[in-house]
XYZ file of N, CA and C in Angstrom:
630
model
N 80.474 -89.248 17.482
C 79.198 -88.557 17.303
C 79.219 -87.241 18.066
N 78.880 -86.165 17.361
C 78.911 -84.862 17.985
C 77.689 -84.656 18.876
N 77.925 -84.051 20.016
C 76.830 -83.736 20.922
C 76.294 -82.342 20.610
N 75.015 -82.249 20.401
C 74.403 -80.967 20.096
C 74.287 -80.146 21.373
N 74.874 -78.945 21.337
C 74.830 -78.081 22.503
C 73.450 -77.471 22.665
N 72.957 -77.487 23.891
C 71.663 -76.867 24.172
C 71.854 -75.381 24.431
N 70.953 -74.602 23.865
C 71.022 -73.166 24.060
C 70.485 -72.803 25.438
N 71.058 -71.781 26.031
C 70.497 -71.250 27.263
C 69.189 -70.545 26.928
N 68.417 -70.220 27.950
C 67.152 -69.528 27.710
C 67.392 -68.196 27.005
N 68.436 -67.498 27.424
C 68.736 -66.204 26.816
C 69.179 -66.374 25.367
N 69.974 -67.390 25.090
C 70.409 -67.649 23.719
C 69.233 -68.042 22.834
N 68.344 -68.852 23.374
C 67.169 -69.266 22.618
C 66.262 -68.076 22.307
N 66.103 -67.201 23.279
C 65.281 -66.010 23.081
C 65.894 -65.109 22.012
N 67.214 -64.949 22.063
C 67.888 -64.117 21.073
C 67.792 -64.730 19.685
N 67.906 -66.038 19.595
C 67.756 -66.709 18.315
C 66.360 -66.481 17.736
N 65.349 -66.570 18.596
C 63.979 -66.327 18.156
C 63.817 -64.907 17.641
N 64.357 -63.935 18.382
C 64.283 -62.527 17.969
C 64.927 -62.326 16.597
N 66.097 -62.906 16.412
C 66.804 -62.693 15.155
C 66.064 -63.338 13.981
N 65.470 -64.488 14.199
C 64.713 -65.129 13.114
C 63.454 -64.328 12.777
N 62.826 -63.784 13.791
C 61.671 -62.931 13.540
C 62.078 -61.665 12.797
N 63.203 -61.102 13.154
C 63.709 -59.910 12.464
C 64.081 -60.240 11.017
N 64.695 -61.380 10.786
C 65.035 -61.795 9.421
C 63.772 -61.941 8.567
N 62.756 -62.551 9.141
C 61.501 -62.740 8.408
C 60.856 -61.395 8.106
N 60.891 -60.498 9.075
C 60.320 -59.161 8.884
C 61.054 -58.412 7.789
N 62.364 -58.517 7.784
C 63.173 -57.856 6.757
C 62.738 -58.302 5.365
N 62.641 -59.595 5.174
C 62.280 -60.136 3.862
C 60.866 -59.724 3.453
N 59.924 -59.811 4.373
C 58.519 -59.523 4.051
C 58.273 -58.033 3.830
N 58.803 -57.189 4.711
C 58.590 -55.751 4.555
C 59.247 -55.234 3.283
N 60.403 -55.786 2.934
C 61.115 -55.324 1.744
C 60.402 -55.748 0.461
N 59.705 -56.869 0.495
C 59.074 -57.383 -0.728
C 57.603 -57.003 -0.856
N 56.867 -56.987 0.259
C 55.435 -56.704 0.131
C 54.956 -55.528 0.972
N 55.834 -54.947 1.768
C 55.479 -53.732 2.498
C 54.939 -53.981 3.896
N 54.910 -52.897 4.662
C 54.455 -52.960 6.050
C 52.980 -53.309 6.153
N 52.147 -52.563 5.437
C 50.703 -52.726 5.562
C 50.222 -54.101 5.115
N 50.862 -54.653 4.094
C 50.416 -55.929 3.531
C 50.927 -57.134 4.311
N 51.778 -56.897 5.288
C 52.354 -57.986 6.070
C 51.679 -58.090 7.419
N 51.271 -59.286 7.799
C 50.621 -59.502 9.085
C 51.596 -60.117 10.088
N 51.251 -60.006 11.344
C 52.042 -60.656 12.398
C 52.087 -62.160 12.157
N 50.964 -62.717 11.715
C 50.908 -64.151 11.444
C 51.902 -64.558 10.361
N 52.020 -63.739 9.315
C 52.966 -64.044 8.242
C 54.404 -64.012 8.742
N 54.711 -63.016 9.549
C 56.067 -62.903 10.096
C 56.397 -64.138 10.928
N 55.478 -64.501 11.818
C 55.709 -65.659 12.683
C 55.854 -66.934 11.864
N 54.985 -67.112 10.869
C 55.031 -68.309 10.034
C 56.339 -68.389 9.256
N 56.748 -67.266 8.677
C 57.993 -67.239 7.907
C 59.194 -67.589 8.785
N 59.150 -67.144 10.046
C 60.254 -67.409 10.966
C 60.173 -68.795 11.578
N 59.016 -69.453 11.430
C 58.855 -70.788 11.993
C 58.343 -70.790 13.419
N 57.600 -69.731 13.799
C 57.093 -69.623 15.167
C 55.589 -69.333 15.150
N 55.050 -69.127 16.337
C 53.632 -68.820 16.494
C 53.462 -67.334 16.818
N 52.216 -66.880 16.777
C 51.927 -65.500 17.177
C 52.410 -65.239 18.598
N 52.291 -66.247 19.444
C 52.717 -66.082 20.824
C 54.198 -65.765 20.931
N 55.002 -66.409 20.094
C 56.447 -66.139 20.096
C 56.721 -64.710 19.654
N 55.940 -64.255 18.677
C 56.116 -62.868 18.222
C 55.836 -61.904 19.371
N 54.679 -62.052 20.007
C 54.290 -61.098 21.051
C 55.083 -61.273 22.344
N 55.823 -62.353 22.457
C 56.731 -62.503 23.597
C 57.995 -61.674 23.410
N 58.221 -61.237 22.157
C 59.442 -60.495 21.849
C 59.190 -59.066 21.378
N 58.039 -58.821 20.782
C 57.762 -57.495 20.234
C 56.312 -57.103 20.530
N 56.093 -55.816 20.677
C 54.747 -55.338 20.995
C 53.816 -55.429 19.792
N 54.320 -55.041 18.630
C 53.510 -55.020 17.414
C 54.426 -54.873 16.207
N 53.836 -54.664 15.034
C 54.645 -54.554 13.826
C 55.546 -53.326 13.847
N 55.053 -52.229 14.398
C 55.885 -51.024 14.467
C 57.106 -51.254 15.350
N 56.914 -51.974 16.442
C 58.014 -52.259 17.364
C 59.091 -53.097 16.686
N 58.691 -54.123 15.962
C 59.696 -54.968 15.297
C 60.334 -54.225 14.126
N 59.591 -53.328 13.489
C 60.150 -52.539 12.397
C 61.293 -51.659 12.921
N 61.065 -50.980 14.031
C 62.098 -50.126 14.618
C 63.306 -50.949 15.065
N 63.038 -52.128 15.636
C 64.136 -52.999 16.053
C 64.944 -53.451 14.838
N 64.271 -53.721 13.739
C 64.948 -54.135 12.517
C 65.795 -53.006 11.944
N 65.247 -51.788 11.929
C 65.997 -50.642 11.420
C 67.271 -50.419 12.235
N 67.154 -50.552 13.546
C 68.328 -50.338 14.404
C 69.343 -51.472 14.233
N 68.864 -52.685 14.005
C 69.797 -53.780 13.756
C 70.584 -53.530 12.482
N 69.882 -53.092 11.419
C 70.558 -52.825 10.162
C 71.525 -51.660 10.295
N 71.131 -50.655 11.059
C 72.017 -49.519 11.305
C 73.298 -49.988 12.001
N 73.142 -50.845 13.006
C 74.305 -51.378 13.710
C 75.208 -52.181 12.791
N 74.596 -52.951 11.900
C 75.383 -53.750 10.956
C 76.181 -52.843 10.019
N 75.540 -51.823 9.495
C 76.212 -50.917 8.563
C 77.375 -50.195 9.232
N 77.134 -49.681 10.437
C 78.205 -48.968 11.131
C 79.330 -49.926 11.527
N 78.977 -51.170 11.818
C 80.003 -52.165 12.113
C 80.902 -52.407 10.912
N 80.308 -52.418 9.710
C 81.104 -52.609 8.498
C 82.042 -51.430 8.277
N 81.554 -50.229 8.535
C 82.416 -49.059 8.386
C 83.539 -49.062 9.428
N 83.208 -49.450 10.649
C 84.237 -49.490 11.689
C 85.322 -50.494 11.337
N 84.936 -51.581 10.699
C 85.915 -52.594 10.306
C 86.934 -52.041 9.321
N 86.537 -51.027 8.533
C 87.476 -50.411 7.607
C 88.612 -49.728 8.357
N 88.304 -49.210 9.535
C 89.322 -48.565 10.354
C 90.128 -49.567 11.165
N 89.466 -50.621 11.631
C 90.100 -51.554 12.566
C 91.000 -52.573 11.891
N 90.697 -52.913 10.634
C 91.485 -53.944 9.958
C 92.900 -53.438 9.685
N 93.915 -54.130 10.163
C 95.285 -53.663 9.938
C 95.701 -53.826 8.484
N 96.710 -53.094 8.106
C 97.243 -53.231 6.753
C 97.871 -54.606 6.593
N 97.858 -55.172 5.391
C 98.479 -56.487 5.168
C 99.954 -56.485 5.567
N 100.330 -57.528 6.309
C 101.713 -57.701 6.732
C 102.267 -56.479 7.455
N 101.416 -55.826 8.224
C 101.855 -54.649 8.976
C 101.101 -54.583 10.279
N 101.657 -53.922 11.249
C 101.014 -53.747 12.537
C 100.546 -52.301 12.669
N 99.543 -52.108 13.487
C 99.035 -50.767 13.709
C 98.037 -50.358 12.654
N 97.549 -49.124 12.702
C 96.530 -48.653 11.758
C 97.077 -48.573 10.342
N 96.232 -48.834 9.350
C 96.697 -48.779 7.964
C 97.000 -47.346 7.551
N 97.845 -47.174 6.531
C 98.165 -45.819 6.065
C 96.969 -45.166 5.394
N 97.098 -43.862 5.189
C 95.985 -43.088 4.644
C 95.506 -43.606 3.297
N 96.440 -43.980 2.407
C 96.009 -44.407 1.075
C 95.173 -45.676 1.122
N 95.493 -46.572 2.064
C 94.710 -47.798 2.199
C 93.348 -47.494 2.808
N 93.307 -46.617 3.810
C 92.028 -46.206 4.388
C 91.140 -45.564 3.323
N 91.738 -44.732 2.503
C 90.986 -44.075 1.431
C 90.398 -45.097 0.468
N 91.216 -46.044 0.046
C 90.747 -47.053 -0.908
C 89.611 -47.887 -0.314
N 89.744 -48.262 0.950
C 88.704 -49.058 1.595
C 87.384 -48.298 1.674
N 87.452 -47.041 2.120
C 86.225 -46.262 2.297
C 85.551 -45.993 0.960
N 86.310 -45.603 -0.031
C 85.731 -45.306 -1.340
C 85.055 -46.530 -1.938
N 85.724 -47.686 -1.848
C 85.167 -48.914 -2.422
C 83.884 -49.317 -1.705
N 83.884 -49.219 -0.374
C 82.703 -49.635 0.391
C 81.526 -48.690 0.136
N 81.770 -47.402 0.164
C 80.704 -46.424 -0.050
C 80.098 -46.564 -1.439
N 80.942 -46.842 -2.422
C 80.462 -46.948 -3.802
C 79.567 -48.152 -4.029
N 79.609 -49.134 -3.117
C 78.778 -50.340 -3.270
C 77.466 -50.267 -2.493
N 77.329 -49.314 -1.602
C 76.198 -49.325 -0.685
C 74.848 -49.216 -1.392
N 74.799 -48.503 -2.516
C 73.533 -48.312 -3.212
C 73.011 -49.593 -3.842
N 73.834 -50.654 -3.874
C 73.429 -51.895 -4.531
C 72.597 -52.823 -3.643
N 72.467 -52.482 -2.362
C 71.684 -53.319 -1.445
C 70.201 -52.982 -1.619
N 69.578 -53.581 -2.615
C 68.202 -53.239 -2.977
C 67.207 -53.564 -1.864
N 67.427 -54.674 -1.149
C 66.486 -55.042 -0.100
C 66.550 -54.051 1.059
N 67.756 -53.601 1.396
C 67.882 -52.600 2.455
C 67.239 -51.290 2.028
N 67.442 -50.899 0.780
C 66.821 -49.669 0.288
C 65.306 -49.766 0.355
N 64.746 -50.903 -0.087
C 63.295 -51.070 -0.047
C 62.784 -50.988 1.387
N 63.543 -51.532 2.319
C 63.158 -51.474 3.733
C 63.141 -50.035 4.227
N 64.187 -49.264 3.931
C 64.264 -47.874 4.366
C 63.181 -47.029 3.702
N 62.908 -47.298 2.447
C 61.853 -46.569 1.750
C 60.497 -46.879 2.370
N 60.263 -48.132 2.701
C 59.021 -48.519 3.357
C 58.887 -47.809 4.703
N 59.991 -47.679 5.434
C 59.958 -46.989 6.724
C 59.610 -45.519 6.550
N 60.174 -44.881 5.533
C 59.858 -43.475 5.271
C 58.381 -43.298 4.932
N 57.873 -44.175 4.091
C 56.463 -44.078 3.695
C 55.541 -44.286 4.897
N 55.881 -45.278 5.728
C 55.048 -45.542 6.897
C 55.105 -44.379 7.879
N 56.280 -43.771 8.032
C 56.414 -42.618 8.923
C 55.585 -41.439 8.421
N 55.490 -41.288 7.100
C 54.700 -40.196 6.528
C 53.207 -40.409 6.707
N 52.805 -41.663 6.896
C 51.377 -41.982 6.977
C 50.898 -42.244 8.400
N 51.813 -42.514 9.301
C 51.450 -42.900 10.666
C 52.067 -41.929 11.658
N 51.223 -41.119 12.295
C 51.708 -40.086 13.216
C 52.371 -40.678 14.450
N 52.000 -41.890 14.841
C 52.610 -42.509 16.012
C 54.011 -43.045 15.692
N 54.173 -43.547 14.472
C 55.459 -44.102 14.074
C 56.470 -43.014 13.728
N 55.987 -41.877 13.228
C 56.854 -40.820 12.707
C 57.930 -40.350 13.678
N 57.601 -40.024 14.941
C 58.658 -39.544 15.838
C 59.712 -40.607 16.142
N 59.314 -41.871 16.164
C 60.278 -42.944 16.402
C 61.244 -43.067 15.218
N 60.695 -42.952 14.014
C 61.550 -43.030 12.837
C 62.451 -41.810 12.745
N 61.930 -40.656 13.139
C 62.751 -39.449 13.120
C 63.937 -39.576 14.069
N 63.709 -40.137 15.255
C 64.808 -40.341 16.200
C 65.827 -41.340 15.650
N 65.313 -42.371 14.967
C 66.213 -43.341 14.351
C 67.115 -42.653 13.332
N 66.550 -41.811 12.465
C 67.343 -41.116 11.454
C 68.339 -40.165 12.104
N 67.917 -39.506 13.175
C 68.830 -38.601 13.874
C 70.002 -39.377 14.461
N 69.704 -40.542 15.038
C 70.772 -41.383 15.592
C 71.711 -41.872 14.496
N 71.129 -42.221 13.339
C 71.942 -42.689 12.221
C 72.891 -41.595 11.752
N 72.368 -40.392 11.552
C 73.206 -39.290 11.085
C 74.263 -38.924 12.121
N 73.893 -38.986 13.392
C 74.862 -38.709 14.450
C 76.000 -39.723 14.416
N 75.656 -40.991 14.225
C 76.678 -42.031 14.176
C 77.593 -41.844 12.964
N 77.023 -41.480 11.826
C 77.836 -41.250 10.624
C 78.751 -40.043 10.837
N 78.233 -39.005 11.486
C 79.056 -37.836 11.764
C 80.218 -38.158 12.682
N 79.958 -38.949 13.727
C 81.024 -39.340 14.640
C 82.049 -40.226 13.936
N 81.556 -41.042 13.010
C 82.489 -41.868 12.239
C 83.374 -40.984 11.362
N 82.792 -39.958 10.763
C 83.582 -39.047 9.926
C 84.703 -38.406 10.733
N 84.394 -38.031 11.970
C 85.425 -37.467 12.831
C 86.516 -38.487 13.137
N 86.108 -39.703 13.494
C 87.079 -40.746 13.822
C 87.940 -41.081 12.611
N 87.305 -41.148 11.441
C 88.047 -41.474 10.230
C 89.070 -40.386 9.917
N 88.650 -39.133 10.036
C 89.558 -38.029 9.718
C 90.760 -38.025 10.657
N 90.527 -38.333 11.916
C 91.632 -38.369 12.877
C 92.586 -39.516 12.563
N 92.034 -40.677 12.212
C 92.880 -41.830 11.913
C 93.687 -41.600 10.633
N 93.065 -40.946 9.647
C 93.732 -40.745 8.359
C 94.544 -39.454 8.311
N 94.446 -38.635 9.360
C 95.191 -37.380 9.376
C 94.629 -36.357 8.411
N 93.283 -36.270 8.357
C 92.616 -35.355 7.434
C 91.934 -34.209 8.183
N 91.747 -33.096 7.489
C 90.921 -32.001 7.989
C 89.616 -32.039 7.197
N 88.490 -32.197 7.883
C 87.201 -32.288 7.195
C 86.875 -30.990 6.473
N 86.244 -31.123 5.312
C 85.915 -29.961 4.492
C 84.721 -29.187 5.024
N 83.911 -29.824 5.858
C 82.760 -29.176 6.483
C 82.474 -29.901 7.791
N 81.430 -29.489 8.486
C 81.140 -30.109 9.770
C 80.790 -31.585 9.586
N 81.069 -32.412 10.588
C 80.698 -33.831 10.492
C 79.207 -34.019 10.248
N 78.389 -33.152 10.834
C 76.935 -33.257 10.661
C 76.536 -33.020 9.206
N 77.134 -32.000 8.583
C 76.808 -31.707 7.186
C 77.311 -32.809 6.256
N 78.516 -33.312 6.536
C 79.037 -34.408 5.725
C 78.141 -35.639 5.827
N 77.717 -35.951 7.057
C 76.854 -37.114 7.260
C 75.566 -36.979 6.463
N 74.933 -35.823 6.560
C 73.681 -35.602 5.832
C 73.903 -35.716 4.325
N 74.965 -35.095 3.835
C 75.215 -35.111 2.396
C 75.483 -36.494 1.858
N 76.325 -37.258 2.543
C 76.684 -38.575 2.032
C 75.541 -39.574 2.143
N 74.755 -39.496 3.222
C 73.603 -40.386 3.354
C 72.562 -40.056 2.291
N 72.301 -38.753 2.103
C 71.306 -38.340 1.110
C 71.744 -38.726 -0.302
N 73.035 -38.574 -0.603
C 73.529 -38.914 -1.933
C 73.408 -40.408 -2.198
N 73.795 -41.210 -1.231
C 73.702 -42.669 -1.392
C 72.244 -43.100 -1.516
N 71.367 -42.504 -0.695
C 69.939 -42.820 -0.777
C 69.387 -42.485 -2.161
N 69.772 -41.330 -2.685
C 69.282 -40.910 -3.999
C 69.733 -41.846 -5.102
N 70.997 -42.247 -5.062
C 71.501 -43.184 -6.077
C 70.796 -44.535 -5.960
N 70.529 -44.942 -4.731
C 69.849 -46.215 -4.523
C 68.425 -46.166 -5.070
N 67.748 -45.028 -4.925
C 66.399 -44.890 -5.467
C 66.398 -45.031 -6.988
N 67.389 -44.448 -7.642
C 67.510 -44.602 -9.092
C 67.667 -46.072 -9.455
N 68.458 -46.792 -8.671
C 68.689 -48.201 -8.967
C 67.414 -49.002 -8.766
N 66.666 -48.700 -7.699
C 65.440 -49.428 -7.413
C 64.419 -49.242 -8.535
N 64.417 -48.056 -9.132
C 63.472 -47.766 -10.208
C 63.977 -48.251 -11.570
N 65.180 -48.812 -11.601
C 65.744 -49.278 -12.861
C 66.234 -48.154 -13.746
N 66.505 -46.978 -13.137
C 66.934 -45.824 -13.918
C 68.439 -45.878 -14.175
N 68.867 -45.167 -15.182
C 70.287 -45.040 -15.469
C 70.879 -44.002 -14.523
N 72.173 -43.996 -14.222
C 73.197 -44.853 -14.812
C 73.252 -46.235 -14.183
N 74.113 -47.100 -14.728
C 74.228 -48.450 -14.197
C 75.101 -48.445 -12.950
N 75.272 -49.631 -12.361
C 76.000 -49.726 -11.098
C 77.437 -49.225 -11.208
N 78.085 -49.545 -12.323
C 79.482 -49.130 -12.466
C 79.601 -47.613 -12.497
N 78.729 -46.962 -13.267
C 78.771 -45.507 -13.358
C 78.354 -44.853 -12.039
N 77.341 -45.431 -11.397
C 76.897 -44.884 -10.115
C 78.005 -44.994 -9.081
N 78.674 -46.131 -9.040
C 79.787 -46.299 -8.125
C 80.889 -45.294 -8.388
N 81.146 -45.023 -9.662
C 82.168 -44.042 -10.020
C 81.801 -42.650 -9.518
N 80.519 -42.294 -9.667
C 80.053 -40.981 -9.202
C 80.170 -40.882 -7.675
N 79.749 -41.929 -6.976
C 79.818 -41.913 -5.513
C 81.268 -41.814 -5.031
N 82.154 -42.554 -5.654
C 83.565 -42.480 -5.280
C 84.117 -41.080 -5.519
N 83.727 -40.474 -6.657
C 84.236 -39.143 -6.994
C 83.779 -38.105 -5.969
N 82.504 -38.172 -5.581
C 81.991 -37.220 -4.597
C 82.669 -37.424 -3.240
N 82.787 -38.694 -2.826
C 83.429 -38.976 -1.543
C 84.884 -38.511 -1.563
N 85.591 -38.803 -2.624
C 87.003 -38.434 -2.712
C 87.163 -36.912 -2.690
N 86.296 -36.230 -3.414
C 86.410 -34.754 -3.484
C 86.096 -34.109 -2.141
N 85.090 -34.590 -1.441
C 84.653 -33.951 -0.199
C 85.480 -34.351 1.010
N 86.073 -35.540 0.981
C 86.816 -36.006 2.157
C 88.317 -35.935 1.942
N 88.788 -36.409 0.791
C 90.224 -36.556 0.615
C 90.871 -35.417 -0.166
N 90.055 -34.580 -0.849
C 90.620 -33.469 -1.595
C 89.868 -32.178 -1.301
N 89.675 -31.834 -0.009
C 88.898 -30.635 0.317
C 89.659 -29.365 -0.069
């Protein structure tokens, strides 16, 4: 018979935070910030209002924490493209493998409809709430900075010369992916295969064929 391990207080607190964040992600993406109450978030996560307020100040606080968690997840996925060694080889993968990994991953990003709905909800809330706006602006600045630094790291690993500044590349690629994702959310053409092809073509032209 297996013995169930007891969580430490810190582990239990972190588990509670993550479940609350998961519930917030689902609710904000489907019904929006304004239509979601603290009570709904707590209920969906399986906790009480007290558990919510023990971890977050209010809905805006948990929204920002959720955005930063998703940002960390996305950048972690991109970093894994650099860190994963080539099959049956030691050391960093060759340029052609790095190129294939990055193009394939970037071309799929617009398909995460729930993440897009979450980011769109954040933009709308920032436009309507003067207190939330500067926090969201800092989040976007941090996101673009991280993408720019990744572009530099990627170029160094792949032995590339960037076609423009890392900051401009970051802005362009994030804006392009966001735009394609908006088309998908609205059910507009082109379909996923064509959109992925366009994203790969732009990425390849700007990064690998400057």
